[in-house]
Coordinates of C-alpha atoms in Angstrom, one line a residue:
X920 CA 0.0 0.1 0.1
X921 CA 1.6 3.3 -0.9
X922 CA 0.3 6.8 -2.1
X923 CA 0.4 7.8 -5.5
X924 CA 2.8 10.6 -6.0
X925 CA 1.1 12.0 -9.1
X926 CA -2.9 11.7 -7.9
X927 CA -2.3 11.4 -4.1
X928 CA -4.7 8.6 -4.2
X929 CA -3.9 5.6 -1.6
X930 CA -3.2 2.7 -3.7
X931 CA -4.5 -0.5 -2.3
X932 CA -2.4 -3.5 -1.2
X933 CA -0.7 -5.6 -3.4
X934 CA -0.7 -3.3 -6.4
X935 CA 3.0 -2.8 -7.6
X936 CA 4.3 0.4 -7.6
X937 CA 5.6 1.9 -11.1
X938 CA 8.5 4.2 -10.8
X939 CA 8.6 7.1 -13.3
X940 CA 11.6 9.2 -14.2
X941 CA 10.6 12.6 -14.6
X942 CA 14.1 14.3 -14.5
X943 CA 17.7 13.4 -15.6
X944 CA 21.1 15.3 -16.1
X945 CA 23.8 14.5 -18.1
X946 CA 27.2 13.0 -16.1
X947 CA 30.6 12.4 -16.8
X948 CA 32.1 9.6 -14.7
X949 CA 35.7 9.5 -13.9
X950 CA 37.8 6.3 -14.5
X951 CA 37.8 3.9 -11.5
X952 CA 40.5 1.3 -10.6
X953 CA 44.2 1.3 -11.9
X954 CA 45.3 1.5 -15.3
X955 CA 45.8 -2.0 -16.8
X956 CA 49.4 -0.9 -18.1
X957 CA 50.6 0.2 -14.8
X958 CA 49.9 -3.3 -13.3
X959 CA 52.0 -5.3 -15.8
X960 CA 54.8 -6.9 -14.0
X961 CA 53.6 -7.4 -10.6
X962 CA 53.7 -10.9 -9.0
X963 CA 50.1 -12.0 -8.4
X964 CA 51.0 -14.6 -6.1
X965 CA 52.4 -14.2 -2.5
X966 CA 53.4 -17.1 -0.5
X967 CA 51.1 -18.2 2.2
X968 CA 48.6 -15.6 1.6
X969 CA 45.4 -15.7 -0.4
X970 CA 45.5 -13.1 -3.3
X971 CA 42.7 -10.7 -3.6
X972 CA 40.8 -10.4 -6.8
X973 CA 41.7 -7.1 -8.4
X974 CA 38.6 -5.0 -9.3
X975 CA 38.7 -4.5 -13.2
X976 CA 39.5 -1.2 -14.4
X977 CA 36.7 1.1 -15.5
X978 CA 37.7 3.4 -18.0
X979 CA 34.6 5.8 -17.2
X980 CA 32.5 7.9 -19.6
X981 CA 29.4 9.9 -20.2
X982 CA 26.0 9.1 -19.4
X983 CA 22.6 10.4 -17.6
X984 CA 21.6 10.4 -13.7
X985 CA 18.2 10.2 -12.7
X986 CA 17.3 13.5 -10.8
X987 CA 13.5 12.9 -9.9
X988 CA 11.6 9.7 -10.2
X989 CA 7.7 9.3 -8.9
X990 CA 6.2 6.2 -7.4
X991 CA 3.0 6.1 -9.2
X992 CA -0.2 4.0 -9.5
X993 CA -0.8 1.7 -12.8
X994 CA -3.3 4.3 -14.4
X995 CA -0.7 7.4 -13.6
X996 CA 1.9 5.6 -15.0
X997 CA 0.2 4.8 -18.3
X998 CA -0.6 8.5 -18.3
X999 CA 3.0 9.8 -17.9
X1000 CA 4.6 7.1 -20.1
X1001 CA 2.1 8.2 -23.1
X1002 CA 3.2 11.9 -22.3
X1003 CA 6.8 11.1 -22.3
X1004 CA 6.4 9.3 -25.5
X1005 CA 4.6 12.3 -27.1
X1006 CA 7.4 14.7 -26.0
X1007 CA 9.8 12.3 -27.5
X1008 CA 8.1 12.2 -31.0
X1009 CA 7.7 15.7 -31.3
X1010 CA 11.5 16.5 -30.3
X1011 CA 12.7 14.1 -32.9
X1012 CA 10.2 15.0 -35.9
X1013 CA 10.7 12.6 -38.7
X1014 CA 13.1 13.9 -41.6
X1015 CA 11.0 14.2 -44.8
X1016 CA 12.5 14.0 -48.3
X1017 CA 11.8 16.8 -50.8
X1018 CA 9.2 15.3 -52.8
X1019 CA 6.9 14.5 -49.8
X1020 CA 7.3 17.9 -48.2
X1021 CA 6.2 19.5 -51.6
X1022 CA 3.1 17.1 -52.0
X1023 CA 2.1 17.8 -48.4
X1024 CA 2.2 21.8 -49.0
X1025 CA 0.6 21.3 -52.2
X1026 CA -2.6 19.2 -50.6
X1027 CA -2.6 21.7 -47.5
X1028 CA -2.8 24.6 -50.1
X1029 CA -5.6 22.8 -52.1
X1030 CA -7.6 22.4 -48.9
X1031 CA -7.6 26.0 -48.2

């Protein structure tokens, strides 16, 4: 049982929460671990001791982080996902070739 963070209703017990990402931000991740070129030549085995497994080298990179996330009911999750999909479709408008654009413009002019 939880309270939907969008509609503020109490959701009945047994209903799964839906997490919806509302805001993200770009993030640059720093390299972690030791550079593989610096590890060469060192002995892996130490007498009488267990050798620790070394963590793999992570070269870092760029990505995104979640800034804000909402716990919502299934109905609100469907609404929010539809809104997010509509925004994504509006931002990435399909590229039309010149022939289609002229046909669309001609048909719009004919309707007026």
